Short mmCIF file of C-alpha atoms in Angstrom, two decimals:
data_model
loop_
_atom_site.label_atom_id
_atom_site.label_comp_id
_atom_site.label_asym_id
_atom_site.label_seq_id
_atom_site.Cartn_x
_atom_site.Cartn_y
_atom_site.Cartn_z
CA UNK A 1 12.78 1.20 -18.56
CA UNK A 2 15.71 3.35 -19.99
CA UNK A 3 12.54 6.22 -21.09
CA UNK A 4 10.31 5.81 -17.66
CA UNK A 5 14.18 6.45 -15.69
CA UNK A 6 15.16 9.38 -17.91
CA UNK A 7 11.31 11.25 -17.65
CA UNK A 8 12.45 11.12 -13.40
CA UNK A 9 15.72 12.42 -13.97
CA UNK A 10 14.94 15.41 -15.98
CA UNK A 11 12.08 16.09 -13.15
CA UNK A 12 8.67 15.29 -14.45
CA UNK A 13 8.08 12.77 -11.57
CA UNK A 14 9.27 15.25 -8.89
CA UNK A 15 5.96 16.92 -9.57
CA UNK A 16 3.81 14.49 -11.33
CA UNK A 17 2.64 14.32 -15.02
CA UNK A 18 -0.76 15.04 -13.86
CA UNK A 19 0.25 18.49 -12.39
CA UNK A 20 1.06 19.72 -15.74
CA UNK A 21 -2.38 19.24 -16.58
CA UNK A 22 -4.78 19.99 -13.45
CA UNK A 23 -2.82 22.28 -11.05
CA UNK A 24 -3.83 25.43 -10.52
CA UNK A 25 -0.33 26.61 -10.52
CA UNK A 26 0.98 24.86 -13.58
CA UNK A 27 1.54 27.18 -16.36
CA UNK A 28 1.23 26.15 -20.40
CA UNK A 29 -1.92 23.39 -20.08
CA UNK A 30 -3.69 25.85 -17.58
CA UNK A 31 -2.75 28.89 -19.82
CA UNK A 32 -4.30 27.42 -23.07
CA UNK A 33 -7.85 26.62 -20.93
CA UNK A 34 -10.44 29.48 -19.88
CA UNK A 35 -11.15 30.30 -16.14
CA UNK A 36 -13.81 28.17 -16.34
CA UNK A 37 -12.36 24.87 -17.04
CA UNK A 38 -9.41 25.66 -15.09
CA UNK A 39 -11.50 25.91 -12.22
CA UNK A 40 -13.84 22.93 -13.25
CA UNK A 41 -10.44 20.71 -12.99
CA UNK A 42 -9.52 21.83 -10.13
CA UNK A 43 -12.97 21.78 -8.24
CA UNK A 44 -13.44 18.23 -9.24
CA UNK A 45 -9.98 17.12 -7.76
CA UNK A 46 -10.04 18.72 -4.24
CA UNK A 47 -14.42 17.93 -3.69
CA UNK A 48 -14.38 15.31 -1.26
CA UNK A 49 -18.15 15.05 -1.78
CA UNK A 50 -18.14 14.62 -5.38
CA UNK A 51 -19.28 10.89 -5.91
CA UNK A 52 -20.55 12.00 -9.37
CA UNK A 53 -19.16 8.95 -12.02
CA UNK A 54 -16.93 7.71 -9.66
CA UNK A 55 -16.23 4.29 -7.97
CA UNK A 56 -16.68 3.93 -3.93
CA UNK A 57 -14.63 2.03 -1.63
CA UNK A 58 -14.76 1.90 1.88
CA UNK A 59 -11.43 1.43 3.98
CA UNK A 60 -11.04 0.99 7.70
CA UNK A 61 -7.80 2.91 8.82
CA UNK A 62 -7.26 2.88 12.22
CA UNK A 63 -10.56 1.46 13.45
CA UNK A 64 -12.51 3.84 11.93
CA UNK A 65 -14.36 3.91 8.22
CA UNK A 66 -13.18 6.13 5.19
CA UNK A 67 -14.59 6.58 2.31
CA UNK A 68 -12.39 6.38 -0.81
CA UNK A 69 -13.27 7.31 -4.23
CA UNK A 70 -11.34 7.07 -7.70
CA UNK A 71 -11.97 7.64 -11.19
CA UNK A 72 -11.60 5.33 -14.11
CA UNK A 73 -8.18 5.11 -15.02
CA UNK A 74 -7.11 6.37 -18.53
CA UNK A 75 -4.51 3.58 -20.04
CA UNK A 76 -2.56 3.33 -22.90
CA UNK A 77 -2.73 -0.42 -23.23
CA UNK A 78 -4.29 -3.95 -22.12
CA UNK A 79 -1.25 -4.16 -20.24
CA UNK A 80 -1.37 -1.05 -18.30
CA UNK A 81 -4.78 -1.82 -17.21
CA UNK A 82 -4.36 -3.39 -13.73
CA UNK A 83 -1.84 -0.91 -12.66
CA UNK A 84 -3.99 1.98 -11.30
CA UNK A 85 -5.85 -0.64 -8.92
CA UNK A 86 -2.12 -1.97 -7.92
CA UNK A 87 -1.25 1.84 -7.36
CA UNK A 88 -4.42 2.13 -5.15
CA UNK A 89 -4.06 -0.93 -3.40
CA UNK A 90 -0.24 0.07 -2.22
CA UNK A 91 -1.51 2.82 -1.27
CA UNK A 92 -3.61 1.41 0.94
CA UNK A 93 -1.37 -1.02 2.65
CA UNK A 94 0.90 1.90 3.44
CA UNK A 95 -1.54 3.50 5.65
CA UNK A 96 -3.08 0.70 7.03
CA UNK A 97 0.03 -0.96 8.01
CA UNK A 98 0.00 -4.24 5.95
CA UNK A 99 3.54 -3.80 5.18
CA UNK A 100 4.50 -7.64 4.69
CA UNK A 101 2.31 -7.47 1.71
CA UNK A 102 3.73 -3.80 0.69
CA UNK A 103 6.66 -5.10 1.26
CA UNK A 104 6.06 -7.79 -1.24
CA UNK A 105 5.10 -5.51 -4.10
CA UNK A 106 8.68 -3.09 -3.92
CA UNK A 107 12.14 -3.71 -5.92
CA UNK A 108 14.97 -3.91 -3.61
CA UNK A 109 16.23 -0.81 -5.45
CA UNK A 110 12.66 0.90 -4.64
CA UNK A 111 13.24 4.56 -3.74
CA UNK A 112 10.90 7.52 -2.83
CA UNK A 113 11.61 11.02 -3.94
CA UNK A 114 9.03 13.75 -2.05
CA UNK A 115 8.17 17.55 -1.62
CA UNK A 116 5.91 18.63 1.46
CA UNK A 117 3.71 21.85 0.78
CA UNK A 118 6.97 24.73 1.60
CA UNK A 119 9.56 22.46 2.35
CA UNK A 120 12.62 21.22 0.51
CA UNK A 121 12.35 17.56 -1.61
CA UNK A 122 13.38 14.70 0.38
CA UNK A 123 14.62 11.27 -0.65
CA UNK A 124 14.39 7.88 1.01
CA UNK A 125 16.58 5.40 -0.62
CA UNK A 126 16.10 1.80 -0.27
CA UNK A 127 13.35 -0.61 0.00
CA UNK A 128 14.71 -1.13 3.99
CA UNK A 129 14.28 2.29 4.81
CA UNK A 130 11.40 3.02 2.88
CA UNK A 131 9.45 0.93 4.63
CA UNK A 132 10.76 2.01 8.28
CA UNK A 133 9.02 5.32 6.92
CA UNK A 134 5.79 2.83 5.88
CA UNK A 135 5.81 1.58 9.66
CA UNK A 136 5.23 5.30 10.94
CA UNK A 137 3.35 6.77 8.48
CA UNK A 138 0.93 3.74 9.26
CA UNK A 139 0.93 4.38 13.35
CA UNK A 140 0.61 8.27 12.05
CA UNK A 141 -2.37 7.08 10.40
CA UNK A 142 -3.92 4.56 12.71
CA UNK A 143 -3.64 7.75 15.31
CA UNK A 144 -5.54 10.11 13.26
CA UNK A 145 -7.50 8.21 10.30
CA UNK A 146 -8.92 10.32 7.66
CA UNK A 147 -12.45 10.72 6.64
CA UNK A 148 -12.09 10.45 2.93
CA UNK A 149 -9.24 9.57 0.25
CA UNK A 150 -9.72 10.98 -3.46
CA UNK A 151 -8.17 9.55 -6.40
CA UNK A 152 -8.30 11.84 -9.17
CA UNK A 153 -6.97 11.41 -12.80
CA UNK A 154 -5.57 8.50 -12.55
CA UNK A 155 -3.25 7.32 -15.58
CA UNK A 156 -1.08 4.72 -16.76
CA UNK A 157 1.68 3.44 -19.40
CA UNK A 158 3.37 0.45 -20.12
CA UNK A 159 6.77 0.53 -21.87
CA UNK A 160 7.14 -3.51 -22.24
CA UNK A 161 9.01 -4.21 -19.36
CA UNK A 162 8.17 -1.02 -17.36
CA UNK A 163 5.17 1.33 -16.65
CA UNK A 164 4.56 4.55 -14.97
CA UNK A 165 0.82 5.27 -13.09
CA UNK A 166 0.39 9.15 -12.40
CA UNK A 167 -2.95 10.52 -10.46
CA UNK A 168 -4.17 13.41 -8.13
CA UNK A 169 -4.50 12.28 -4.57
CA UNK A 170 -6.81 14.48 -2.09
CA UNK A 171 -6.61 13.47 1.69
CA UNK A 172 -9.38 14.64 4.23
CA UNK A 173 -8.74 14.29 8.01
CA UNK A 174 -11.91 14.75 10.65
CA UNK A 175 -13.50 17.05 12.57
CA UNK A 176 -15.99 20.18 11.47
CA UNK A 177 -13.56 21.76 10.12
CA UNK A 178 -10.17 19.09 8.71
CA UNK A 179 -7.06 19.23 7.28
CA UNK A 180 -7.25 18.71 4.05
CA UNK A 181 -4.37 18.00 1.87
CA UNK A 182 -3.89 17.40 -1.90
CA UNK A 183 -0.92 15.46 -4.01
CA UNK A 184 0.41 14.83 -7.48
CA UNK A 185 1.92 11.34 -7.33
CA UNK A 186 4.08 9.18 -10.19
CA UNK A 187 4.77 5.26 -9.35
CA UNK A 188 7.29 4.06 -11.69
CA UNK A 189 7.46 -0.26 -12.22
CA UNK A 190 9.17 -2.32 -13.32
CA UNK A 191 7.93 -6.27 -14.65
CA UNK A 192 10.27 -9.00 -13.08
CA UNK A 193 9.27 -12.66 -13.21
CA UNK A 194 7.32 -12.60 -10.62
CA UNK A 195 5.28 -9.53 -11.92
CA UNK A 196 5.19 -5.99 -11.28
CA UNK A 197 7.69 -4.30 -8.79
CA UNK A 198 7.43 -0.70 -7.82
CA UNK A 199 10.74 1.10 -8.49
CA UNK A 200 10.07 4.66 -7.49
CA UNK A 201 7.34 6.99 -6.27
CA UNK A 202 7.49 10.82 -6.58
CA UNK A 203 4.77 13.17 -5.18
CA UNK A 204 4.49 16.57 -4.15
CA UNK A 205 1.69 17.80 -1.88
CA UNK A 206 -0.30 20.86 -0.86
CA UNK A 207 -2.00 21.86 1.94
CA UNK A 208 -5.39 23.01 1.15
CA UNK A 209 -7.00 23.77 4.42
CA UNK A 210 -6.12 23.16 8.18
CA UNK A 211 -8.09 23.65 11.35
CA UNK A 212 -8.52 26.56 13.33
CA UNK A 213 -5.45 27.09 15.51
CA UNK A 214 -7.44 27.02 18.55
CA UNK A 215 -8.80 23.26 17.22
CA UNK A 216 -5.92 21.93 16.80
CA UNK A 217 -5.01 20.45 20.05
CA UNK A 218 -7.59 17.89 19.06
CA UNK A 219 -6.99 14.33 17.97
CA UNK A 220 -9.51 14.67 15.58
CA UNK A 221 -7.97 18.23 14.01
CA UNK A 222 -4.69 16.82 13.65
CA UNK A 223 -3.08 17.45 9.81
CA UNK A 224 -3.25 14.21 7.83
CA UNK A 225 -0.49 13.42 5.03
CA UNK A 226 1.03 10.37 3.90
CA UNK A 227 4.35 10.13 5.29
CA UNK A 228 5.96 7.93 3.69
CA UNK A 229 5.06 10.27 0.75
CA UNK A 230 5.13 13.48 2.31
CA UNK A 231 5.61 13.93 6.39
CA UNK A 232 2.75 15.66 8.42
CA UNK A 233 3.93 18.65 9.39
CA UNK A 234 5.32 20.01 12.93
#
């Protein structure tokens, strides 16, 4: 636990340990790969339409259907195995509003650490209050349900007792032309007796597209991003 709470503190869950690998922006991974690949990471983890080798789900968020895809996880151990799909599945709950369950799965010291695309990092301490920011990212949700939900890169670690999952999330809202919105997250657990508990999340998001100004007045064009992980925007 002592190694997973010391990698947050010195800041590579603010951003993710998947950013260092596939964002664009990141500098030493990207710098050592040619245009080619950089690009061929990147592509992959912001193509909504790329079902190529990857596993299908289909969610229904707010009465309506969306289509979620993932890649296989890459784990360190047997033990770390079933922590992606409990990453996923939290994920899940959040936005669809089965927060007694959520609810179920977070420490009592459970804290979430976030940076919107431009604006400063935020922190929402306390499993009480983070999932007051649950409730209305799930109404946010159930008003304007995305399209399609992209898990890229997924990852996990076990240290005994605790266990960090990292991945690239990619959130598409609807309409012809949708908001589309891309994060690095980090979920830090820890194992109690009754199993895993979720101690921390840190993600920091991107906005990759939005709708024409004049379409946004729309229900349909409306940005889409997790709240509870980073707020929609004004």
């Amino acid at each position: 636990m002592k190694l997973v709470l010391n990698l947050a503190l010195t800041g590579l869950c603010t951003i993710g340990f998947t950013s260092a690998v596939y964002a664009e922006e990141s500098k030493g991974a990207d710098e050592k790969q040619p245009a080619s690949a950089q690009s061929s990471h990147s592509d992959r983890a912001d193509d909504a339409n790329n079902e190529k080798d990857r596993k299908k789900e289909i969610w229904e968020v707010g009465g309506n259907k969306c289509t979620v895809l993932y890649d296989d996880p890459f784990v360190t151990d047997k033990s770390a195995a079933d922590l992606f799909a409990i990453s996923r599945n939290g994920f899940k709950e959040e936005i669809t509003g089965q927060l007694e369950q959520r609810a179920a799965e977070l420490d009592d010291s459970f804290a979430i650490n976030f940076a919107p695309d431009g604006k400063p990092t935020k922190i929402i301490s306390g499993k009480e209050a983070a999932l007051e920011a649950m409730k209305k990212e799930a109404a946010h949700f159930a008003e304007h349900p995305p399209t399609r939900i992209v898990f890229s890169y997924p990852y996990a670690q076990s240290y005994g007792d605790s266990a960090v999952v990292t991945y690239k999330c990619l959130v598409v809202g609807r309409g012809d032309m949708p908001f589309r919105s891309s994060g690095f997250i980090t979920n830090i657990y820890v194992k109690r007796d009754s199993g895993w508990k979720q101690v921390h999340r840190s993600s920091k998001w991107k906005v990759l597209s939005r709708p024409p100004a004049a379409a946004t007045t729309s229900s349909a064009a409306k940005e889409v991003l997790p709240t509870a992980t980073a707020p929609a925007a004004k």
